[in-house]
mmCIF file of C-alpha atoms and ligand atoms in Angstrom:
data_model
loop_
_atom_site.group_PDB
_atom_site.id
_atom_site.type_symbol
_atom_site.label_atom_id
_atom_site.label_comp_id
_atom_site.label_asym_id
_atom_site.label_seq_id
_atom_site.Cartn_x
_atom_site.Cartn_y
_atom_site.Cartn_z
ATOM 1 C CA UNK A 60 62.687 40.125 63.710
ATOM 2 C CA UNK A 61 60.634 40.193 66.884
ATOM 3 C CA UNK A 62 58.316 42.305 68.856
ATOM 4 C CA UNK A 63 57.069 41.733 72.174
ATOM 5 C CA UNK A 64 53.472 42.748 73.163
ATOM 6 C CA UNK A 65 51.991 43.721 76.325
ATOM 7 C CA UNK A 66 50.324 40.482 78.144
ATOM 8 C CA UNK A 67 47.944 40.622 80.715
ATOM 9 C CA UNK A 68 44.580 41.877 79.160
ATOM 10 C CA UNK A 69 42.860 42.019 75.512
ATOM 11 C CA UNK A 70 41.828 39.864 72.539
ATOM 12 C CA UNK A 71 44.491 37.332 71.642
ATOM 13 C CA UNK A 72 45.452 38.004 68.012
ATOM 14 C CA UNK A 73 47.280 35.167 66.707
ATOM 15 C CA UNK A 74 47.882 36.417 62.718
ATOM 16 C CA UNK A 75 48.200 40.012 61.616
ATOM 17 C CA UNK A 76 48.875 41.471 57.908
ATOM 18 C CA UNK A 77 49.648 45.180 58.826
ATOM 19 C CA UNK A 78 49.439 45.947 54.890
ATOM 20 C CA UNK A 79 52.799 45.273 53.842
ATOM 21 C CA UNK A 80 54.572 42.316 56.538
ATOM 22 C CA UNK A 81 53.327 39.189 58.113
ATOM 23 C CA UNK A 82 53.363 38.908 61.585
ATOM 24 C CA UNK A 83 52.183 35.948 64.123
ATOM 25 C CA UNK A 84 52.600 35.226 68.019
ATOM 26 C CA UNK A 85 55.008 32.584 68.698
ATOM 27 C CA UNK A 86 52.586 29.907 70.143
ATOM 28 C CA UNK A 87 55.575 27.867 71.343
ATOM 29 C CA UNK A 88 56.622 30.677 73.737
ATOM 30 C CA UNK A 89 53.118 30.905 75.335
ATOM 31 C CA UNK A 90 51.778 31.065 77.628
ATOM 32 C CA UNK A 91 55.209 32.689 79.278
ATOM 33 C CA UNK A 92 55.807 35.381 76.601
ATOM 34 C CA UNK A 93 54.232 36.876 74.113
ATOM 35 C CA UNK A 94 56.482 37.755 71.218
ATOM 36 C CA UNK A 95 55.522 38.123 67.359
ATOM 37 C CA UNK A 96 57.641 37.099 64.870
ATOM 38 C CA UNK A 97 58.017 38.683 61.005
ATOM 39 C CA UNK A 98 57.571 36.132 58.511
ATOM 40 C CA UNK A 99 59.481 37.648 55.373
ATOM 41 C CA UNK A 100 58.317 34.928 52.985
ATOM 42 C CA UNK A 101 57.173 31.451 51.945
ATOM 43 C CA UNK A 102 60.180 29.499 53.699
ATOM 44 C CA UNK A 103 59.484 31.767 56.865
ATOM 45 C CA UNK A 104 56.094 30.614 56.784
ATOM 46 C CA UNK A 105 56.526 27.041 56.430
ATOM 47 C CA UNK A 106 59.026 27.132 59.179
ATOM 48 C CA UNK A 107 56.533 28.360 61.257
ATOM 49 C CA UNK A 108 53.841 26.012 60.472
ATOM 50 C CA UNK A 109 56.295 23.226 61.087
ATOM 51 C CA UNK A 110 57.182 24.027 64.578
ATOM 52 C CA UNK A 111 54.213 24.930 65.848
ATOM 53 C CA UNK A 112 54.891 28.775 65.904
ATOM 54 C CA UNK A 113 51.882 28.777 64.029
ATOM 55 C CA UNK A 114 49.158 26.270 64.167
ATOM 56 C CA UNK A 115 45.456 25.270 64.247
ATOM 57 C CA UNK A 116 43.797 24.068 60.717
ATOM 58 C CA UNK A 117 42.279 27.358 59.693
ATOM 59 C CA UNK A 118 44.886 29.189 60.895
ATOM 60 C CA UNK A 119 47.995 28.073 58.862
ATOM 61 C CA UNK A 120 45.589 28.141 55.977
ATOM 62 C CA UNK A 121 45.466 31.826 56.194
ATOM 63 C CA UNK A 122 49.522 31.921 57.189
ATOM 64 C CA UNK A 123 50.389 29.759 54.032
ATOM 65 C CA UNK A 124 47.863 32.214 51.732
ATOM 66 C CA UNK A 125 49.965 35.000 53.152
ATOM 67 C CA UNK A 126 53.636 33.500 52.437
ATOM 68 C CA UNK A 127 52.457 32.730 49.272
ATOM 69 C CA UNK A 128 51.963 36.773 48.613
ATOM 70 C CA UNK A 129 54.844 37.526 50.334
ATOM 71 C CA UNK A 130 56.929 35.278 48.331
ATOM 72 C CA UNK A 131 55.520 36.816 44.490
ATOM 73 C CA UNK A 132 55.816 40.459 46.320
ATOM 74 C CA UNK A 133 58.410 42.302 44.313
ATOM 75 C CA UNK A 134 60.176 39.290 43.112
ATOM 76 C CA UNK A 135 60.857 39.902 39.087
ATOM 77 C CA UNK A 136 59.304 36.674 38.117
ATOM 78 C CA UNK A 137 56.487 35.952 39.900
ATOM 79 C CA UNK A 138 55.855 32.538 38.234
ATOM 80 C CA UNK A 139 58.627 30.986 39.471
ATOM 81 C CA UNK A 140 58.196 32.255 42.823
ATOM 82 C CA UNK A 141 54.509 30.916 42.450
ATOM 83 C CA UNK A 142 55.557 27.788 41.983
ATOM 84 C CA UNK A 143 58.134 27.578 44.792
ATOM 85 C CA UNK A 144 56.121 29.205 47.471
ATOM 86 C CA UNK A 145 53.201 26.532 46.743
ATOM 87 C CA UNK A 146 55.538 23.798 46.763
ATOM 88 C CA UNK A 147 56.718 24.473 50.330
ATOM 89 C CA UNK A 148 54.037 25.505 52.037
ATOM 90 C CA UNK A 149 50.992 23.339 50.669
ATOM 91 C CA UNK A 150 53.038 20.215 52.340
ATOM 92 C CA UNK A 151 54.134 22.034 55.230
ATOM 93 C CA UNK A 152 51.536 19.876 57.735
ATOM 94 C CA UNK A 153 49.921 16.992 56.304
ATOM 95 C CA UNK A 154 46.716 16.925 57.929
ATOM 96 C CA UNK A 155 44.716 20.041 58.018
ATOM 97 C CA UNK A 156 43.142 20.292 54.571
ATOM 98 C CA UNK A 157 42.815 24.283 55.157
ATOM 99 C CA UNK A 158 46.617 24.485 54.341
ATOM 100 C CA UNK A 159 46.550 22.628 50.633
ATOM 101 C CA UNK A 160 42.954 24.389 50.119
ATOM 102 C CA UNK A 161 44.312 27.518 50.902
ATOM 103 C CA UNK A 162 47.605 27.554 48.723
ATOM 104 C CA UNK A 163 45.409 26.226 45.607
ATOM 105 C CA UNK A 164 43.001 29.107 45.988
ATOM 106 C CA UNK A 165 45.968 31.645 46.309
ATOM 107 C CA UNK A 166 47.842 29.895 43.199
ATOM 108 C CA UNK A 167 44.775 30.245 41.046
ATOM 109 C CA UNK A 168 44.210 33.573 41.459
ATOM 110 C CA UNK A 169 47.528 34.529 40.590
ATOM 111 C CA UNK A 170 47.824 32.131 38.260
ATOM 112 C CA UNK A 171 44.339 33.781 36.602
ATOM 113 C CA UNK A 172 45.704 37.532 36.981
ATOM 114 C CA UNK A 173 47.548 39.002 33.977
ATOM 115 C CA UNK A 174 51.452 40.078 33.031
ATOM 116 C CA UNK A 175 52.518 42.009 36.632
ATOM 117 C CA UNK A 176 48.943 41.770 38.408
ATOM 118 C CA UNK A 177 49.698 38.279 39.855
ATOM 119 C CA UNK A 178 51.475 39.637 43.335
ATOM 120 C CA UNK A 179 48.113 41.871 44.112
ATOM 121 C CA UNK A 180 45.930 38.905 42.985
ATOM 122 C CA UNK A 181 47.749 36.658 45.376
ATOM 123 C CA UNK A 182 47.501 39.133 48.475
ATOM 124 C CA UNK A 183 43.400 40.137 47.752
ATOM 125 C CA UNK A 184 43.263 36.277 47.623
ATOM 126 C CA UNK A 185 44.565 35.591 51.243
ATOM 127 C CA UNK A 186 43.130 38.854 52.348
ATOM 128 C CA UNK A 187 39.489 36.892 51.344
ATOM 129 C CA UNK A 188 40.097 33.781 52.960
ATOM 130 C CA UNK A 189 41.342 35.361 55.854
ATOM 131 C CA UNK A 190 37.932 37.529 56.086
ATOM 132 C CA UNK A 191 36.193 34.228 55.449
ATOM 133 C CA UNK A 192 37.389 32.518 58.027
ATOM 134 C CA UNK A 193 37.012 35.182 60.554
ATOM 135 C CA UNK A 194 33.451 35.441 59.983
ATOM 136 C CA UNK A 195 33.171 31.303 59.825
ATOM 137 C CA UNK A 196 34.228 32.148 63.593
ATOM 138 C CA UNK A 197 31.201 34.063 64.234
ATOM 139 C CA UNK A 198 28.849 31.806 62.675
ATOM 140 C CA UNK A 199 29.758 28.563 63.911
ATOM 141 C CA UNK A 200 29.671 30.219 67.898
ATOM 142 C CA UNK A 201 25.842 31.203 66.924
ATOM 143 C CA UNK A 202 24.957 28.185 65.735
ATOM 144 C CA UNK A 203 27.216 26.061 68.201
ATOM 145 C CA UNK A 204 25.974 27.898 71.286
ATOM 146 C CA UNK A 205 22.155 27.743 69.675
ATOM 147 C CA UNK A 206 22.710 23.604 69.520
ATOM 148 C CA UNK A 207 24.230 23.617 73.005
ATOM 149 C CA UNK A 208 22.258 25.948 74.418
ATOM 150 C CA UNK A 209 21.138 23.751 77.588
ATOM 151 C CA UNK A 210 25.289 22.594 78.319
ATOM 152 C CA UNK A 211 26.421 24.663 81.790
ATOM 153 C CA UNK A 212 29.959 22.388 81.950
ATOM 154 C CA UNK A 213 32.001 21.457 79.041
ATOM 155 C CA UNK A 214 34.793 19.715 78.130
ATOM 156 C CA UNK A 215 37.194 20.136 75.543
ATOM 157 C CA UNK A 216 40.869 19.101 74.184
ATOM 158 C CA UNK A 217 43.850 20.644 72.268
ATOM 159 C CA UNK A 218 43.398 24.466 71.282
ATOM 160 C CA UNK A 219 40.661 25.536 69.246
ATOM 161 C CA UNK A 220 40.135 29.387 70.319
ATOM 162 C CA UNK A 221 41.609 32.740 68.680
ATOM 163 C CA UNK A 222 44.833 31.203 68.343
ATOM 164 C CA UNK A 223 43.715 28.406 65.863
ATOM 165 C CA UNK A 224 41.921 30.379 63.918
ATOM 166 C CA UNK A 225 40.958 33.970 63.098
ATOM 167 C CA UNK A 226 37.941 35.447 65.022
ATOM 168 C CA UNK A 227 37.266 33.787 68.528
ATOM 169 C CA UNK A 228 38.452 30.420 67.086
ATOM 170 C CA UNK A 229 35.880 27.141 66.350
ATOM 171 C CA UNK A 230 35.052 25.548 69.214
ATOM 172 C CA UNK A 231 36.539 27.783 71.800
ATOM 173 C CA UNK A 232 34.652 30.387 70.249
ATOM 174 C CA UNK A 233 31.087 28.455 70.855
ATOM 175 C CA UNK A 234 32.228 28.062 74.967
ATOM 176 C CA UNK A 235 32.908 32.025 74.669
ATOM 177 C CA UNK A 236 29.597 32.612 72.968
ATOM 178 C CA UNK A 237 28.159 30.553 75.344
ATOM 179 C CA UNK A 238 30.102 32.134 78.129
ATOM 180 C CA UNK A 239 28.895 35.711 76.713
ATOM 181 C CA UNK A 240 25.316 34.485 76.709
ATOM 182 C CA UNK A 241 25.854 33.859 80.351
ATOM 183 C CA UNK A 242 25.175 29.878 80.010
ATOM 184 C CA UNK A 243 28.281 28.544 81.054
ATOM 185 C CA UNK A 244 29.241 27.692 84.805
ATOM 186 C CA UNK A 245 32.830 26.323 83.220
ATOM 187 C CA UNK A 246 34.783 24.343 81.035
ATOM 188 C CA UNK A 247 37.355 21.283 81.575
ATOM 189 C CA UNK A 248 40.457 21.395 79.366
ATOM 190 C CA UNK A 249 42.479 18.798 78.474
ATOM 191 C CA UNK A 250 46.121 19.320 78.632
ATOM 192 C CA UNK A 251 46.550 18.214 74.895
ATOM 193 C CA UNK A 252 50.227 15.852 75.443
ATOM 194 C CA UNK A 253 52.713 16.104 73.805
ATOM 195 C CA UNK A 254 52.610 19.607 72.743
ATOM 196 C CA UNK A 255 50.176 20.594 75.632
ATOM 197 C CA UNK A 256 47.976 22.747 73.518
ATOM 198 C CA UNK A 257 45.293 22.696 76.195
ATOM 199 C CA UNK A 258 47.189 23.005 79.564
ATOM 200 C CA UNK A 259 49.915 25.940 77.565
ATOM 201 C CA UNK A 260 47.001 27.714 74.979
ATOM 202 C CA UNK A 261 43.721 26.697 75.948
ATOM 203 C CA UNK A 262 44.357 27.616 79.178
ATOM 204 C CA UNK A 263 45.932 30.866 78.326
ATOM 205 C CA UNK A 264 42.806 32.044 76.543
ATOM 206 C CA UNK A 265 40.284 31.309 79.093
ATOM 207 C CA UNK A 266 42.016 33.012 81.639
ATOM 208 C CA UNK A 267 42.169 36.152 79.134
ATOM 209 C CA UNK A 268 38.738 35.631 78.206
ATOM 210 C CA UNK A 269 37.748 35.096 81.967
ATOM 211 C CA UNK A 270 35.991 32.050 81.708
ATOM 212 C CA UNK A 271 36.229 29.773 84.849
ATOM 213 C CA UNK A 272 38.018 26.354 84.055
ATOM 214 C CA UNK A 273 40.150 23.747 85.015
ATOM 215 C CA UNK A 274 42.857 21.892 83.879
ATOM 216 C CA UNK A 275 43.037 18.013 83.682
ATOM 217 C CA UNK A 276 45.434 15.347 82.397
ATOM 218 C CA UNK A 277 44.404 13.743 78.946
ATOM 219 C CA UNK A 278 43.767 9.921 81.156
ATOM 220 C CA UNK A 279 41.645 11.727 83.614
ATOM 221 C CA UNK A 280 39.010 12.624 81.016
ATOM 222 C CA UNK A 281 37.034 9.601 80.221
ATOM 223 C CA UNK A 282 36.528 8.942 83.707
ATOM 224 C CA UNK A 283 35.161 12.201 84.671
ATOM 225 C CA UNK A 284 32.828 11.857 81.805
ATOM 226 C CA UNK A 285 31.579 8.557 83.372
ATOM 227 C CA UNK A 286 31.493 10.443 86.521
ATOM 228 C CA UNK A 287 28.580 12.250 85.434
ATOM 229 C CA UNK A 288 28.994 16.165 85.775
ATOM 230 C CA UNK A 289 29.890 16.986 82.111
ATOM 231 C CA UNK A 290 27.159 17.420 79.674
ATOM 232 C CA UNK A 291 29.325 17.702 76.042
ATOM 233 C CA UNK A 292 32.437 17.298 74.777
ATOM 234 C CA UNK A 293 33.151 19.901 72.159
ATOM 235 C CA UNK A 294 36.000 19.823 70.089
ATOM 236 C CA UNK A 295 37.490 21.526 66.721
ATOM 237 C CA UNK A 296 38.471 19.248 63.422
ATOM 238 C CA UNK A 297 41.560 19.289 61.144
ATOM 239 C CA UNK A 298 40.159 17.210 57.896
ATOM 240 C CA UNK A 299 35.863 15.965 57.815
ATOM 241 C CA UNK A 300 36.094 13.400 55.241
ATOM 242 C CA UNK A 301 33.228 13.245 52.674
ATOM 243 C CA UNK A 302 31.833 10.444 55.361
ATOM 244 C CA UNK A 303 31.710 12.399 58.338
ATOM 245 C CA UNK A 304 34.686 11.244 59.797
ATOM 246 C CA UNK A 305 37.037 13.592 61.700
ATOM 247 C CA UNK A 306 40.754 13.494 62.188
ATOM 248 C CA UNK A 307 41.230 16.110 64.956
ATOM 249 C CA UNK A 308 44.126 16.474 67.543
ATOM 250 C CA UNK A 309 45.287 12.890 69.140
ATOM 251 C CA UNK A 310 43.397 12.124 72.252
ATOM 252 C CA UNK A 311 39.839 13.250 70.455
ATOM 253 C CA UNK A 312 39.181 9.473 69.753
ATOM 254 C CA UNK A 313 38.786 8.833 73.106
ATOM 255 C CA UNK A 314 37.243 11.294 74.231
ATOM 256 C CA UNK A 315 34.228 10.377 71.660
ATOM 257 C CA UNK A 316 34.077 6.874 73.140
ATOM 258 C CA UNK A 317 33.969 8.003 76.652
ATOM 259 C CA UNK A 318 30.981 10.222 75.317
ATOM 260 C CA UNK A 319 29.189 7.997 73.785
ATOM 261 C CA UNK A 320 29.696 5.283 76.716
ATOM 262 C CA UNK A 321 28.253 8.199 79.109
ATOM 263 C CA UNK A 322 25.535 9.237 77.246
ATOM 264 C CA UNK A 323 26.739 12.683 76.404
ATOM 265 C CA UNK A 324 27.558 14.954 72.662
ATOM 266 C CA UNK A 325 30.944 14.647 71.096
ATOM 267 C CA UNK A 326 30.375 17.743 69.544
ATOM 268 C CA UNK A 327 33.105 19.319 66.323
ATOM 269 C CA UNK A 328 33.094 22.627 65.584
ATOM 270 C CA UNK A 329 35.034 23.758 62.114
ATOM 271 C CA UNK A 330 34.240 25.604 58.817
ATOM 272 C CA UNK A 331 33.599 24.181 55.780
ATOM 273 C CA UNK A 332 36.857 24.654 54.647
ATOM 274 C CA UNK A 333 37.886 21.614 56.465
ATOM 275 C CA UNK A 334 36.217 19.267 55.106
ATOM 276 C CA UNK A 335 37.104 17.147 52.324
ATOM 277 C CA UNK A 336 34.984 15.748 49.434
ATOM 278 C CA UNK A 337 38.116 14.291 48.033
ATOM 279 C CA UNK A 338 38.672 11.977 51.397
ATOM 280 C CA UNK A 339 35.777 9.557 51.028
ATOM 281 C CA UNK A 340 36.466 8.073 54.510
ATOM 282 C CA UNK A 341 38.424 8.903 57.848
ATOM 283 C CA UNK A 342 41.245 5.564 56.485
ATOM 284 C CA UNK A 343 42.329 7.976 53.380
ATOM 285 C CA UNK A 344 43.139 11.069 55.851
ATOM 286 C CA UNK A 345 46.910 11.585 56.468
ATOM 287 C CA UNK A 346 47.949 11.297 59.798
ATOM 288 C CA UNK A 347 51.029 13.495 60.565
ATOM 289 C CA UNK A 348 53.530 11.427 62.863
ATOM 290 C CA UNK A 349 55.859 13.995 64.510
ATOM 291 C CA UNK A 350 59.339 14.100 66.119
ATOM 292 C CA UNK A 351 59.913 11.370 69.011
ATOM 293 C CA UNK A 352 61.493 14.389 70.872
ATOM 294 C CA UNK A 353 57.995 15.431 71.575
ATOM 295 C CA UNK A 354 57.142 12.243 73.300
ATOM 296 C CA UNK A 355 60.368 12.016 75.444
ATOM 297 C CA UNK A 356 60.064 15.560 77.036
ATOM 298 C CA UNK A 357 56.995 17.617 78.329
ATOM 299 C CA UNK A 358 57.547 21.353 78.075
ATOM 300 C CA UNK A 359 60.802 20.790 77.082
ATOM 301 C CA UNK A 360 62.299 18.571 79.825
ATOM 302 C CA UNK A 361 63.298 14.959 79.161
ATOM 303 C CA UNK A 362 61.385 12.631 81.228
ATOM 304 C CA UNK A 363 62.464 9.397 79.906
ATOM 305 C CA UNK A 364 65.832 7.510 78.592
ATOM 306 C CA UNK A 365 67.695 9.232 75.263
ATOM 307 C CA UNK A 366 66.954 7.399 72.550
ATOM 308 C CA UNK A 367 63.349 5.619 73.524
ATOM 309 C CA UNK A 368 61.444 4.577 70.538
ATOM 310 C CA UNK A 369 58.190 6.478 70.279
ATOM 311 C CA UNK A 370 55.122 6.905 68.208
ATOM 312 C CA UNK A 371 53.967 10.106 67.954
ATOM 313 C CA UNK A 372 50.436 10.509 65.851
ATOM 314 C CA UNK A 373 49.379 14.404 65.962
ATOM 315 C CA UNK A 374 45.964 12.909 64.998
ATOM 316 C CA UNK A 375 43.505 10.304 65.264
ATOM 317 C CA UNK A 376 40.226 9.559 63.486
ATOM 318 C CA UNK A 377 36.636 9.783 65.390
ATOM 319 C CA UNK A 378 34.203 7.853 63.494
ATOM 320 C CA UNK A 379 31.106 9.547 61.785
ATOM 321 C CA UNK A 380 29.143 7.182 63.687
ATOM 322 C CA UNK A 381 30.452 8.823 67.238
ATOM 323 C CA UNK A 382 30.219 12.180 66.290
ATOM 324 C CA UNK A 383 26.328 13.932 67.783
ATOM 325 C CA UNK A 384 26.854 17.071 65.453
ATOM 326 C CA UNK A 385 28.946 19.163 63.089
ATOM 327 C CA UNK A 386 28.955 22.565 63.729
ATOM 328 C CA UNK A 387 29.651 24.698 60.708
ATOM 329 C CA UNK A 388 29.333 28.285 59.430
ATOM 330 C CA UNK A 389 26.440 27.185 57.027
ATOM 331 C CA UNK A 390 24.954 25.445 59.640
ATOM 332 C CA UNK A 391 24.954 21.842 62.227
ATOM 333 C CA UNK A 392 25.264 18.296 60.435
ATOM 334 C CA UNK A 393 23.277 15.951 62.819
ATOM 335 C CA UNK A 394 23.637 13.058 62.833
ATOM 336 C CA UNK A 395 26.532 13.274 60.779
ATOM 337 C CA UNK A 396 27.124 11.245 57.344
ATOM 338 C CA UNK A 397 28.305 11.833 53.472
ATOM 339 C CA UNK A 398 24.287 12.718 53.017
ATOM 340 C CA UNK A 399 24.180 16.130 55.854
ATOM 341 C CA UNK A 400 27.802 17.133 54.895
ATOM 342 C CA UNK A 401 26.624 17.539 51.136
ATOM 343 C CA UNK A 402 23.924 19.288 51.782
ATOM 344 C CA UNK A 403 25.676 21.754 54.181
ATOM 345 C CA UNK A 404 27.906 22.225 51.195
ATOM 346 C CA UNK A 405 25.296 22.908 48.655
HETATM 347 O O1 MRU B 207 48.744 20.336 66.036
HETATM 348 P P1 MRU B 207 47.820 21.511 66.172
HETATM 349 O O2 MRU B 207 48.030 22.271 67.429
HETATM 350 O O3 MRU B 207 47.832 22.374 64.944
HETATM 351 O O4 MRU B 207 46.385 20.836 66.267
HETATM 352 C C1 MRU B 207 45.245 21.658 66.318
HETATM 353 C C2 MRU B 207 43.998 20.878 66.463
HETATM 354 O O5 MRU B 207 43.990 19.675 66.471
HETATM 355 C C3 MRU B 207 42.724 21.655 66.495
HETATM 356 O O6 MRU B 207 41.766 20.959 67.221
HETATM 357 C C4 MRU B 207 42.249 21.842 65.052
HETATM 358 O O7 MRU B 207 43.202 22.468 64.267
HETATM 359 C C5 MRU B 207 40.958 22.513 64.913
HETATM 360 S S1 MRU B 207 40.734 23.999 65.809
HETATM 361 C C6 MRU B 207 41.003 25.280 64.863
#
């Protein structure tokens, strides 16, 4: 089932609950229509995750938390739907640590309610991490905008606003705060290929949230950070391993070597429920490879031969070492390493 929405004007909200159903804008329909879908239960959920519907680490942690209630609500053995609905969604994407972390925090709390409780204990559960991470979202655009409170031009890459997470987002939510503090003269988006997350979502939210940008091709960037022009480069994370390392939408690798070659922050921006104590360094991280369809067509057209061999890495890994700062909602890691991660986590 399906709803569409009025476009035009209004806060983007990417994930709702309304009490009893699920229900989540189809991000592969935007920016050209906005239609929710009703996810009915775990294997709705996953679906969603998988194709993009849904997406964004701390997003599709909340999503999975939900499908996991969803799945235990009314079903006459709960345990068994427990154990399927985890199943299927914790492996749903293999990168984002916020969709395992999530599912194992739902699971134990039903698993910890008693006889005919566990349903409610698995909905308060994602009802808490969904409250969680909407006011990470508020916290890390104070303490992002606070660290780059001097930056008038930014540049970022892949979608990190409202639709990637609840609240404003991670680091689309520091530009806004910064935008809201009236710092910001504008913001350069990269168009995010394959998927074009930046150019198709990005793009969509700061025209909503009237923030003046402009759109370039993933190639262009490095060289209009040597340029001069730019003064950070402020991205959002899908795993921190315990060593500071990021794995973060493909293309952010480069991006923090033309940084660091021009002198400027390669700034992340995610809650603490992306990072990963169990990951000692950026090598252990999974790195989803996705569908060669995604390579051979661009917004859905074909644009090379049928049947072209293609790699297609959703992720790479920035070093700790050319990362300036990790914005969190307990605070900024700088410089980043194994020794400021643990103590934002203590
Ligand atoms: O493949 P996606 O669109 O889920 O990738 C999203 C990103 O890489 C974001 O930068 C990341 O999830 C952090 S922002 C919430």
């Amino acid at each position: 089932m399906s709803a569409t929405r009025p476009s035009g004007t209004g806060a983007v909200i990417a994930l709702r609950f309304d009490g009893s159903r699920l229900w989540a804008l189809d991000q592969t329909l935007l920016p050209w229509r906005e239609q929710e879908l009703e996810l009915r239960g775990a294997s709705e959920v996953a679906a969603a995750i998988k194709r993009l519907a849904i997406r964004g680490a701390p997003l599709i942690g909340v999503a999975a938390a939900y499908g996991v209630a969803l799945e235990l609500a009314g079903d006459p053995q709960p345990r068994a739907a427990l154990e399927r609905a985890c199943a299927e969604l914790r492996v749903a994407r293999p990168t984002a640590v916020n969709l395992a972390r999530a599912v194992d925090r739902v699971r134990a709390a039903a698993e910890a309610a008693g006889v005919g409780e566990e349903s409610a204990a698995a909905l308060a559960q994602a009802r808490e991490i969904h409250c969680e991470e909407t006011a990470a979202s508020e916290a890390m655009a104070a303490h992002g905008a606070d660290l780059l409170a001097g930056a008038r031009t930014l540049l970022t890459h892949c979608n990190t606003g409202a639709l990637a997470a609840p609240g404003r987002g991670t680091a689309l939510a520091v530009v806004a705060e910064l935008a809201d503090r009236g710092r910001l003269d504008g913001v350069l988006a990269c168009e995010a290929r394959p998927l074009l997350q930046g150019a198709r979502l990005t793009v969509f939210e700061l025209a909503r949230l009237g923030i003046a940008h402009e759109l370039v091709v993933d190639a262009a960037a490095p060289g209009l950070i040597a340029g001069g022009g730019i003064d950070a480069v402020i991205v959002g994370c899908d795993r921190v391993a315990a060593n500071g390392d990021v794995a973060n939408k493909v293309g952010s690798y480069p991006l923090a070597l033309a940084a660091r070659a021009g002198g400027i922050p390669f700034v992340v921006t995610g809650p603490t429920s992306t990072i990963d104590l169990g990951c000692g360094s950026g090598a252990e991280i999974t790195i989803e490879e996705r569908d060669a369809d995604e390579v051979r067509s661009a917004a859905g057209a074909p644009h090379t031969l049928p049947g072209t061999r293609c790699r297609n890495p959703a992720f790479d890994v920035t070093p700790a070492a050319l990362v300036t700062a990790l914005v969190t909602e307990r605070g900024v890691a700088q410089p980043v390493g194994a020794e400021s991660i643990l103590a934002l986590l203590r």
